[in-house]
Short mmCIF file of C-alpha atoms in Angstrom, two decimals:
data_model
loop_
_atom_site.label_atom_id
_atom_site.label_comp_id
_atom_site.label_asym_id
_atom_site.label_seq_id
_atom_site.Cartn_x
_atom_site.Cartn_y
_atom_site.Cartn_z
CA UNK A 3 0.06 -0.16 -0.03
CA UNK A 4 1.73 3.60 -1.16
CA UNK A 5 1.78 5.93 1.89
CA UNK A 6 -0.61 9.20 1.49
CA UNK A 7 0.54 11.60 4.70
CA UNK A 8 -1.97 13.68 5.61
CA UNK A 9 -1.49 17.45 4.54
CA UNK A 10 -1.45 19.71 7.08
CA UNK A 11 -2.64 23.52 6.30
CA UNK A 12 -2.42 26.76 8.18
CA UNK A 13 -5.66 26.70 7.97
CA UNK A 14 -5.87 23.37 9.47
CA UNK A 15 -3.33 24.96 12.14
CA UNK A 16 -5.92 28.10 12.67
CA UNK A 17 -9.05 25.48 12.71
CA UNK A 18 -7.39 22.91 15.62
CA UNK A 19 -5.00 25.28 17.43
CA UNK A 20 -7.85 26.23 20.01
CA UNK A 21 -7.69 23.24 20.80
CA UNK A 22 -4.46 22.85 21.98
CA UNK A 23 -4.57 26.56 24.02
CA UNK A 24 -7.85 25.78 25.97
CA UNK A 25 -7.90 21.89 25.35
CA UNK A 26 -11.93 20.38 26.65
CA UNK A 27 -13.18 16.88 25.98
CA UNK A 28 -16.46 18.47 26.41
CA UNK A 29 -15.09 21.20 23.58
CA UNK A 30 -14.00 18.38 21.36
CA UNK A 31 -17.02 16.61 21.67
CA UNK A 32 -19.50 19.67 20.98
CA UNK A 33 -17.40 21.07 18.14
CA UNK A 34 -15.81 18.38 16.16
CA UNK A 35 -17.64 15.79 13.98
CA UNK A 36 -16.26 12.01 14.21
CA UNK A 37 -14.76 12.45 11.09
CA UNK A 38 -13.23 16.22 12.12
CA UNK A 39 -12.23 14.58 15.71
CA UNK A 40 -9.79 12.05 12.95
CA UNK A 41 -8.39 14.75 11.65
CA UNK A 42 -7.81 16.52 14.87
CA UNK A 43 -6.07 13.11 16.24
CA UNK A 44 -3.63 13.56 13.08
CA UNK A 45 -3.06 16.89 14.07
CA UNK A 46 -2.22 16.48 17.41
CA UNK A 47 0.24 13.55 16.19
CA UNK A 48 1.51 15.59 13.12
CA UNK A 49 2.78 18.21 16.51
CA UNK A 50 3.97 15.30 18.36
CA UNK A 51 6.59 14.96 15.91
CA UNK A 52 5.18 12.15 13.97
CA UNK A 53 3.98 11.68 9.71
CA UNK A 54 0.61 10.91 9.53
CA UNK A 55 -1.21 8.62 7.05
CA UNK A 56 -5.12 8.92 7.24
CA UNK A 57 -6.30 5.47 6.24
CA UNK A 58 -10.19 5.91 7.72
CA UNK A 59 -11.94 4.81 4.25
CA UNK A 60 -9.04 1.93 3.56
CA UNK A 61 -11.53 -1.18 5.15
CA UNK A 62 -10.17 -4.29 6.16
CA UNK A 63 -9.12 -6.47 3.74
CA UNK A 64 -7.19 -4.09 2.20
CA UNK A 65 -6.40 -1.63 4.51
CA UNK A 66 -5.65 -1.90 8.31
CA UNK A 67 -9.02 -1.06 9.52
CA UNK A 68 -7.84 1.80 11.69
CA UNK A 69 -8.22 5.81 11.16
CA UNK A 70 -4.48 6.75 11.09
CA UNK A 71 -0.77 5.32 10.61
CA UNK A 72 1.78 6.86 12.36
CA UNK A 73 5.61 6.86 10.99
CA UNK A 74 9.05 8.24 12.16
CA UNK A 75 9.01 10.19 9.49
CA UNK A 76 7.97 10.30 5.95
CA UNK A 77 10.52 8.26 4.20
CA UNK A 78 9.39 5.29 6.70
CA UNK A 79 7.78 1.92 5.12
CA UNK A 80 6.67 0.32 8.55
CA UNK A 81 4.41 2.24 10.73
CA UNK A 82 5.25 3.04 14.21
CA UNK A 83 1.84 3.10 15.37
CA UNK A 84 -2.28 2.80 15.10
CA UNK A 85 -4.73 4.85 15.89
CA UNK A 86 -8.15 4.39 16.29
CA UNK A 87 -10.97 7.81 16.98
CA UNK A 88 -13.94 7.36 18.75
CA UNK A 89 -15.91 10.23 19.37
CA UNK A 90 -18.58 8.56 22.03
CA UNK A 91 -20.99 10.82 23.80
CA UNK A 92 -19.13 11.68 27.31
CA UNK A 93 -23.57 10.93 29.07
CA UNK A 94 -22.93 7.43 27.65
CA UNK A 95 -21.85 4.02 28.77
CA UNK A 96 -18.33 4.55 27.07
CA UNK A 97 -16.54 2.32 25.05
CA UNK A 98 -16.92 -1.42 26.08
CA UNK A 99 -14.98 -4.64 25.64
CA UNK A 100 -16.29 -5.60 22.59
CA UNK A 101 -14.85 -2.78 21.29
CA UNK A 102 -11.29 -3.48 22.69
CA UNK A 103 -11.35 -7.18 21.40
CA UNK A 104 -12.15 -5.72 17.81
CA UNK A 105 -9.72 -3.33 17.91
CA UNK A 106 -6.98 -5.44 19.30
CA UNK A 107 -7.99 -8.03 16.03
CA UNK A 108 -7.61 -5.17 13.71
CA UNK A 109 -4.16 -4.44 15.19
CA UNK A 110 -3.48 -8.16 14.97
CA UNK A 111 -4.36 -9.10 12.10
CA UNK A 112 -2.71 -5.35 10.52
CA UNK A 113 0.88 -6.47 11.61
CA UNK A 114 1.82 -6.41 15.62
CA UNK A 115 2.28 -2.26 16.37
CA UNK A 116 1.01 -0.54 18.97
CA UNK A 117 -1.97 0.82 18.52
CA UNK A 118 -4.15 3.54 20.60
CA UNK A 119 -7.60 3.55 20.66
CA UNK A 120 -8.58 7.15 21.96
CA UNK A 121 -12.27 8.29 23.15
CA UNK A 122 -13.06 11.79 24.13
CA UNK A 123 -15.43 10.22 26.72
CA UNK A 124 -14.52 7.24 28.45
CA UNK A 125 -14.05 3.32 28.60
CA UNK A 126 -16.39 1.06 30.71
CA UNK A 127 -14.57 -1.02 33.37
CA UNK A 128 -14.54 -4.02 31.48
CA UNK A 129 -12.59 -2.32 28.76
CA UNK A 130 -10.17 -1.02 31.17
CA UNK A 131 -9.58 -4.74 32.67
CA UNK A 132 -8.99 -6.84 30.01
CA UNK A 133 -6.22 -4.64 28.60
CA UNK A 134 -4.61 -6.29 31.36
CA UNK A 135 -4.62 -9.86 29.74
CA UNK A 136 -1.24 -10.92 28.34
CA UNK A 137 -1.98 -10.72 24.53
CA UNK A 138 -3.00 -7.48 24.95
CA UNK A 139 0.23 -5.51 25.03
CA UNK A 140 0.39 -3.36 22.45
CA UNK A 141 -3.36 -2.53 22.76
CA UNK A 142 -3.26 1.03 24.79
CA UNK A 143 -6.33 3.61 25.77
CA UNK A 144 -6.66 6.88 26.26
CA UNK A 145 -9.95 8.78 27.25
CA UNK A 146 -10.67 12.00 27.36
CA UNK A 147 -8.77 13.08 30.25
CA UNK A 148 -5.65 11.71 29.13
CA UNK A 149 -5.82 13.16 25.92
CA UNK A 150 -6.27 16.72 26.99
CA UNK A 151 -2.63 15.64 29.29
CA UNK A 152 -1.20 14.96 26.08
CA UNK A 153 -2.53 18.02 24.56
CA UNK A 154 -1.09 20.15 27.74
CA UNK A 155 2.23 18.30 27.25
CA UNK A 156 2.69 18.31 23.41
CA UNK A 157 1.54 22.36 23.92
CA UNK A 158 3.95 23.42 26.02
CA UNK A 159 7.27 21.12 24.35
CA UNK A 160 6.71 22.64 20.81
CA UNK A 161 9.12 24.06 19.03
CA UNK A 162 8.69 25.97 15.05
CA UNK A 163 9.64 23.58 12.29
CA UNK A 164 11.13 25.52 8.30
CA UNK A 165 7.32 25.83 7.51
CA UNK A 166 5.78 27.30 10.95
CA UNK A 167 4.11 24.30 12.35
CA UNK A 168 5.28 23.89 15.88
CA UNK A 169 5.87 20.36 16.54
CA UNK A 170 8.29 18.16 18.85
CA UNK A 171 11.38 17.65 17.75
CA UNK A 172 11.30 13.69 17.79
CA UNK A 173 8.14 11.56 17.40
CA UNK A 174 6.45 11.39 21.12
CA UNK A 175 4.46 8.74 21.65
CA UNK A 176 1.38 9.15 24.74
CA UNK A 177 2.93 6.05 26.20
CA UNK A 178 4.10 7.97 29.15
CA UNK A 179 0.53 8.58 30.38
CA UNK A 180 0.08 5.43 31.58
CA UNK A 181 3.04 5.89 34.33
CA UNK A 182 1.42 6.03 38.11
CA UNK A 183 3.99 8.59 39.47
CA UNK A 184 1.26 9.88 41.26
CA UNK A 185 0.37 6.72 43.22
CA UNK A 186 4.24 5.47 43.49
CA UNK A 187 6.29 5.25 46.77
CA UNK A 188 8.16 7.96 47.21
CA UNK A 189 10.06 10.48 49.65
CA UNK A 190 8.47 11.72 52.76
CA UNK A 191 9.85 15.64 52.33
CA UNK A 192 8.33 18.22 50.14
CA UNK A 193 9.76 19.27 47.26
CA UNK A 194 9.55 23.49 46.45
CA UNK A 195 11.34 24.08 43.03
CA UNK A 196 12.03 27.88 42.43
CA UNK A 197 11.21 28.68 39.08
CA UNK A 198 11.17 31.64 36.24
CA UNK A 199 12.33 31.40 32.85
CA UNK A 200 13.55 35.70 33.43
CA UNK A 201 16.82 36.15 35.10
CA UNK A 202 17.57 38.32 37.54
CA UNK A 203 14.07 38.14 39.63
CA UNK A 204 15.74 36.55 42.66
CA UNK A 205 15.25 32.56 42.58
CA UNK A 206 18.56 31.98 43.68
CA UNK A 207 18.04 34.31 46.22
CA UNK A 208 14.70 32.63 47.49
CA UNK A 209 16.09 29.53 46.79
CA UNK A 210 18.64 29.60 49.58
CA UNK A 211 16.92 31.89 52.28
CA UNK A 212 13.55 29.63 51.82
CA UNK A 213 15.84 26.44 53.18
CA UNK A 214 17.24 28.37 55.33
CA UNK A 215 13.75 29.70 56.77
CA UNK A 216 12.91 25.69 57.04
CA UNK A 217 16.19 24.84 58.44
CA UNK A 218 14.86 27.92 61.10
CA UNK A 219 11.90 26.24 62.20
CA UNK A 220 13.74 22.59 62.82
CA UNK A 221 13.78 21.53 59.08
CA UNK A 222 16.15 19.38 57.73
CA UNK A 223 16.77 20.80 54.06
CA UNK A 224 18.48 19.31 50.99
CA UNK A 225 19.26 22.19 48.30
CA UNK A 226 19.55 20.90 44.67
CA UNK A 227 21.51 23.30 42.43
CA UNK A 228 20.59 22.95 38.41
CA UNK A 229 21.56 25.98 37.40
CA UNK A 230 25.12 25.85 35.67
CA UNK A 231 26.01 29.13 36.76
CA UNK A 232 26.24 27.72 40.61
CA UNK A 233 25.58 30.32 41.94
CA UNK A 234 23.92 28.83 44.81
CA UNK A 235 26.88 26.23 45.23
CA UNK A 236 29.37 29.24 45.44
CA UNK A 237 27.52 30.28 48.62
CA UNK A 238 27.30 27.36 50.36
CA UNK A 239 30.83 25.91 50.37
CA UNK A 240 31.15 22.24 51.96
CA UNK A 241 32.00 22.31 55.64
CA UNK A 242 35.85 22.27 56.76
CA UNK A 243 37.00 19.18 58.71
CA UNK A 244 36.75 19.80 62.69
CA UNK A 245 39.50 22.05 63.93
CA UNK A 246 40.44 22.98 59.86
CA UNK A 247 40.62 26.78 59.04
CA UNK A 248 41.69 28.36 55.85
CA UNK A 249 44.69 30.53 55.40
CA UNK A 250 43.92 34.21 54.73
CA UNK A 251 43.19 34.96 51.19
CA UNK A 252 42.87 31.28 50.20
CA UNK A 253 40.27 30.21 48.30
CA UNK A 254 37.31 28.52 49.81
CA UNK A 255 36.98 24.38 48.89
CA UNK A 256 34.98 23.18 46.15
CA UNK A 257 32.70 20.15 46.93
CA UNK A 258 33.88 16.61 45.63
CA UNK A 259 31.02 15.57 43.79
CA UNK A 260 28.16 17.02 41.74
CA UNK A 261 24.67 16.96 40.46
CA UNK A 262 26.38 16.49 36.46
CA UNK A 263 27.56 12.82 37.12
CA UNK A 264 23.42 11.63 36.96
CA UNK A 265 23.23 12.90 34.06
CA UNK A 266 26.13 11.72 32.71
CA UNK A 267 26.72 8.57 30.74
CA UNK A 268 28.11 6.79 34.29
CA UNK A 269 24.44 8.21 35.79
CA UNK A 270 25.43 8.35 39.74
CA UNK A 271 22.37 7.57 41.70
CA UNK A 272 21.60 11.09 43.77
CA UNK A 273 22.30 9.75 47.23
CA UNK A 274 26.87 9.77 46.78
CA UNK A 275 26.10 12.96 45.40
CA UNK A 276 25.07 14.97 48.32
CA UNK A 277 27.18 17.02 50.33
CA UNK A 278 27.34 18.50 53.68
CA UNK A 279 27.70 22.09 53.97
CA UNK A 280 28.85 24.93 56.84
CA UNK A 281 24.61 24.59 58.17
CA UNK A 282 23.81 21.83 60.27
CA UNK A 283 20.53 21.37 58.66
CA UNK A 284 21.61 22.35 54.69
CA UNK A 285 22.77 19.78 52.27
CA UNK A 286 23.36 19.82 48.69
CA UNK A 287 23.46 18.73 45.60
CA UNK A 288 25.98 20.94 44.14
CA UNK A 289 26.14 21.85 41.00
CA UNK A 290 29.42 23.34 38.15
CA UNK A 291 29.52 24.72 34.91
CA UNK A 292 29.47 21.79 32.81
CA UNK A 293 26.13 21.46 33.86
CA UNK A 294 24.86 24.35 31.19
CA UNK A 295 27.04 22.40 28.49
CA UNK A 296 25.37 19.10 28.59
CA UNK A 297 21.62 20.94 28.50
CA UNK A 298 20.03 19.86 25.46
CA UNK A 299 17.35 22.24 25.38
CA UNK A 300 13.68 22.32 26.72
CA UNK A 301 12.14 20.26 24.57
CA UNK A 302 9.97 17.08 25.34
CA UNK A 303 11.69 14.20 26.82
CA UNK A 304 8.73 12.20 29.07
CA UNK A 305 11.37 9.33 30.16
CA UNK A 306 13.93 11.66 31.48
CA UNK A 307 11.64 13.96 32.86
CA UNK A 308 10.04 10.92 34.33
CA UNK A 309 13.29 9.44 35.63
CA UNK A 310 14.42 12.35 37.01
CA UNK A 311 11.37 13.14 39.24
CA UNK A 312 11.33 9.56 40.18
CA UNK A 313 15.08 10.00 41.52
CA UNK A 314 14.36 13.28 43.53
CA UNK A 315 11.52 11.46 44.84
CA UNK A 316 13.36 8.11 45.71
CA UNK A 317 12.51 6.98 49.32
CA UNK A 318 16.20 6.05 49.60
CA UNK A 319 17.81 9.79 48.99
CA UNK A 320 18.08 11.55 52.52
CA UNK A 321 20.72 12.67 54.42
CA UNK A 322 24.08 10.76 54.14
CA UNK A 323 25.73 9.14 56.84
CA UNK A 324 29.24 7.00 56.74
CA UNK A 325 27.06 4.08 58.55
CA UNK A 326 25.16 3.43 55.65
CA UNK A 327 27.09 1.45 53.22
CA UNK A 328 23.67 -0.28 51.07
CA UNK A 329 21.27 2.03 49.32
CA UNK A 330 18.41 -0.76 50.38
CA UNK A 331 19.31 0.36 54.13
CA UNK A 332 17.21 4.05 54.42
CA UNK A 333 19.06 7.20 55.27
CA UNK A 334 17.13 9.38 57.20
CA UNK A 335 14.63 11.03 55.37
CA UNK A 336 15.13 15.03 54.38
CA UNK A 337 11.75 17.18 55.49
CA UNK A 338 12.03 19.72 53.06
CA UNK A 339 14.06 19.71 49.46
CA UNK A 340 14.59 23.06 47.44
CA UNK A 341 15.75 22.71 43.88
CA UNK A 342 17.23 26.14 42.30
CA UNK A 343 16.75 26.24 38.69
CA UNK A 344 18.34 28.06 35.19
CA UNK A 345 17.11 31.30 33.93
CA UNK A 346 16.33 29.76 30.99
CA UNK A 347 12.90 27.39 31.47
CA UNK A 348 15.25 24.53 29.68
CA UNK A 349 15.44 20.57 30.29
CA UNK A 350 17.07 21.46 33.79
CA UNK A 351 14.39 23.38 34.77
CA UNK A 352 11.65 21.20 33.31
CA UNK A 353 12.69 18.00 35.33
CA UNK A 354 12.42 20.35 38.70
CA UNK A 355 8.98 20.86 38.10
CA UNK A 356 8.17 17.67 37.28
CA UNK A 357 9.44 16.61 40.57
CA UNK A 358 7.93 19.11 42.33
CA UNK A 359 4.85 19.20 44.81
CA UNK A 360 4.99 22.91 44.90
CA UNK A 361 6.25 25.41 42.25
CA UNK A 362 7.37 29.32 43.67
CA UNK A 363 8.18 32.00 41.10
CA UNK A 364 9.50 34.53 41.96
CA UNK A 365 9.25 37.50 40.02
CA UNK A 366 9.76 41.16 40.01
CA UNK A 367 7.21 44.12 39.47
CA UNK A 368 8.26 45.34 35.96
CA UNK A 369 6.52 45.06 32.68
CA UNK A 370 8.82 42.25 31.48
CA UNK A 371 8.16 39.97 34.46
CA UNK A 372 3.73 40.85 33.79
CA UNK A 373 4.56 39.96 30.23
CA UNK A 374 6.62 36.78 30.59
CA UNK A 375 4.48 35.55 33.32
CA UNK A 376 2.88 32.70 31.15
CA UNK A 377 5.93 30.97 29.93
CA UNK A 378 6.69 30.11 33.09
CA UNK A 379 3.01 28.77 34.08
CA UNK A 380 2.53 27.02 30.81
CA UNK A 381 6.15 25.23 31.71
CA UNK A 382 4.73 24.38 34.87
CA UNK A 383 1.54 23.22 33.56
CA UNK A 384 3.43 21.11 30.96
CA UNK A 385 4.68 19.15 33.31
CA UNK A 386 2.12 18.68 35.55
CA UNK A 387 0.23 17.46 32.55
CA UNK A 388 3.28 15.13 32.24
CA UNK A 389 2.80 13.43 35.92
CA UNK A 390 -0.37 13.86 37.08
CA UNK A 391 0.54 14.37 40.34
CA UNK A 392 -0.40 17.61 43.09
CA UNK A 393 1.15 20.56 42.37
CA UNK A 394 0.80 23.78 44.60
CA UNK A 395 1.55 27.20 43.43
CA UNK A 396 2.12 30.92 44.48
CA UNK A 397 3.72 33.97 42.95
CA UNK A 398 6.21 36.10 45.09
CA UNK A 399 7.15 39.56 44.30
CA UNK A 400 10.57 39.93 45.26
CA UNK A 401 12.84 43.13 45.22
CA UNK A 402 10.08 45.48 45.93
CA UNK A 403 9.80 49.24 46.67
CA UNK A 404 7.18 51.23 47.56
CA UNK A 405 6.50 53.21 44.54
CA UNK A 406 3.33 53.50 42.37
CA UNK A 407 4.37 52.05 39.14
CA UNK A 408 5.62 48.95 41.58
CA UNK A 409 2.06 49.29 43.35
CA UNK A 410 0.46 49.40 39.48
CA UNK A 411 1.77 46.32 38.80
CA UNK A 412 1.29 44.53 41.72
CA UNK A 413 -2.84 45.06 41.10
CA UNK A 414 -2.38 43.58 37.69
CA UNK A 415 -0.83 40.64 38.95
CA UNK A 416 -2.78 39.95 41.70
CA UNK A 417 -5.85 39.88 39.17
CA UNK A 418 -3.92 37.79 36.42
CA UNK A 419 -2.44 35.24 38.96
CA UNK A 420 -5.83 33.28 40.25
CA UNK A 421 -6.83 33.20 36.65
CA UNK A 422 -3.57 31.40 35.94
CA UNK A 423 -3.95 29.03 38.54
CA UNK A 424 -0.76 31.07 40.83
CA UNK A 425 -1.80 33.01 43.47
CA UNK A 426 0.09 35.70 44.91
CA UNK A 427 1.57 35.00 48.39
CA UNK A 428 0.26 37.25 51.16
CA UNK A 429 4.07 38.97 51.39
CA UNK A 430 6.63 40.47 48.95
CA UNK A 431 10.62 40.55 49.69
CA UNK A 432 11.41 43.72 49.95
CA UNK A 433 14.89 45.57 48.83
CA UNK A 434 17.43 45.05 51.03
CA UNK A 435 20.86 45.64 50.86
CA UNK A 436 21.41 43.23 53.87
CA UNK A 437 20.75 40.29 50.95
CA UNK A 438 23.86 41.00 48.85
CA UNK A 439 26.21 41.29 52.19
CA UNK A 440 25.32 38.03 53.16
CA UNK A 441 25.72 36.73 49.87
CA UNK A 442 29.37 37.80 50.28
CA UNK A 443 29.77 36.54 53.60
CA UNK A 444 28.94 33.20 52.30
CA UNK A 445 30.80 32.99 49.05
CA UNK A 446 34.12 33.83 51.53
CA UNK A 447 33.48 30.85 53.41
CA UNK A 448 31.36 32.76 56.49
CA UNK A 449 28.33 31.48 57.90
CA UNK A 450 26.33 34.61 58.45
CA UNK A 451 22.53 34.57 56.38
CA UNK A 452 20.40 37.35 55.81
CA UNK A 453 18.94 35.92 59.17
CA UNK A 454 21.76 37.44 60.78
CA UNK A 455 20.78 40.48 61.20
CA UNK A 456 17.55 40.81 63.77
CA UNK A 457 16.18 43.39 62.27
CA UNK A 458 16.40 42.43 58.44
CA UNK A 459 13.08 43.30 56.66
CA UNK A 460 13.83 40.62 53.42
CA UNK A 461 14.70 38.14 56.12
CA UNK A 462 10.81 38.70 58.26
CA UNK A 463 9.27 38.74 54.98
CA UNK A 464 11.44 35.42 53.69
CA UNK A 465 9.83 33.75 57.08
CA UNK A 466 6.58 34.91 56.60
CA UNK A 467 6.70 33.46 52.88
CA UNK A 468 8.39 30.28 54.07
CA UNK A 469 5.38 30.15 56.32
CA UNK A 470 3.09 30.44 54.01
CA UNK A 471 4.45 27.76 51.90
CA UNK A 472 4.96 25.08 54.78
CA UNK A 473 0.79 26.26 55.09
CA UNK A 474 -0.25 25.06 51.57
CA UNK A 475 1.94 22.21 51.33
CA UNK A 476 0.65 20.52 54.49
#
């Protein structure tokens, strides 16, 4: 059979793109006919990086008996997967076991490649049960809610190709929808990601001082530096041996292990990379400049994103102890894991957002922050769609000055934030010279943090912000 690929035009893009912008299973059902739903799924998989062949009109025995064949690229001769589209009434009984058996038979006849039966509504319980049988391994069922997750993930993971279509760089099947990350055994630590695609908004400062504020509450805190600039690492040099001191002017010692090793070909587990710092309740996964060099970019890599989420949630990740030689023996768990991300919403930022229980977005009260906030929120929503795990969110204004322009912008943010699902925290972080003084002290090996000045307004604000986060996560 000759391969006749579907042709997608900019008219298709204009017509179908709104479903990516505001995905809704009800909208798919109400606004698309069965034939249009088939074509819409063709566009979805086109955006997911596949070459798509529409074969709905070619029935068995002359055709495969499905709606779409997916190919890795336009020169491929063998299908990579097959798709059947079923636009069913959301109020009806859904797709039943007979429909699934029929689809399985079609797949077996057409050649054993994975098949995806996709509906705008749901599957009956007996249909979900039957695919667990050994002979049904190539049959995958995707209901309306899972389709929406796939749309959200693709929407935040595409880049423009030469023709102006936004597509993923490599073909992305929806297999990751069947992960059960939300229900897997995990660490008891709460994971907080501090993220914004803009630089200079106080991400590292916020990650550091929320960490110190948590430690002041008696919490055991792991700070994770995911930024190749390694600013967080620079202010948390390792603990010196007892009784040791550095000669005046000597450079601070560097951490022996860095998180880059986890992403290298050796793929070290995270536990051996956890380093102590000069603060009793603070530990660190340090970064180095090599981390920026190996960043593959912010495109879709669901397997790697889920793998890191599992690594950071691993119950065996905890406080290092010389008495632990076997990773099967669990170390003492951290109470909180706080992740500092790079300024661009790159691969490493996506990894952190995939693992997070709570996302904190620091931003300055300026027009560029207001304009760029949607990009940060979109990436967070993208990774939330990947994991489907509960996730809290909040915006934190930093470097605040009580001037009219900032108050006007704060008012706009207070209107925008609840609509986006990112409420503003009840406190703002004021501009305070003590923040930079504390950074200089820490970089030089001192132990005087922002909280070392009892009257510091920024320290008080970070304490209140941390209390707010703890309350929300709890």
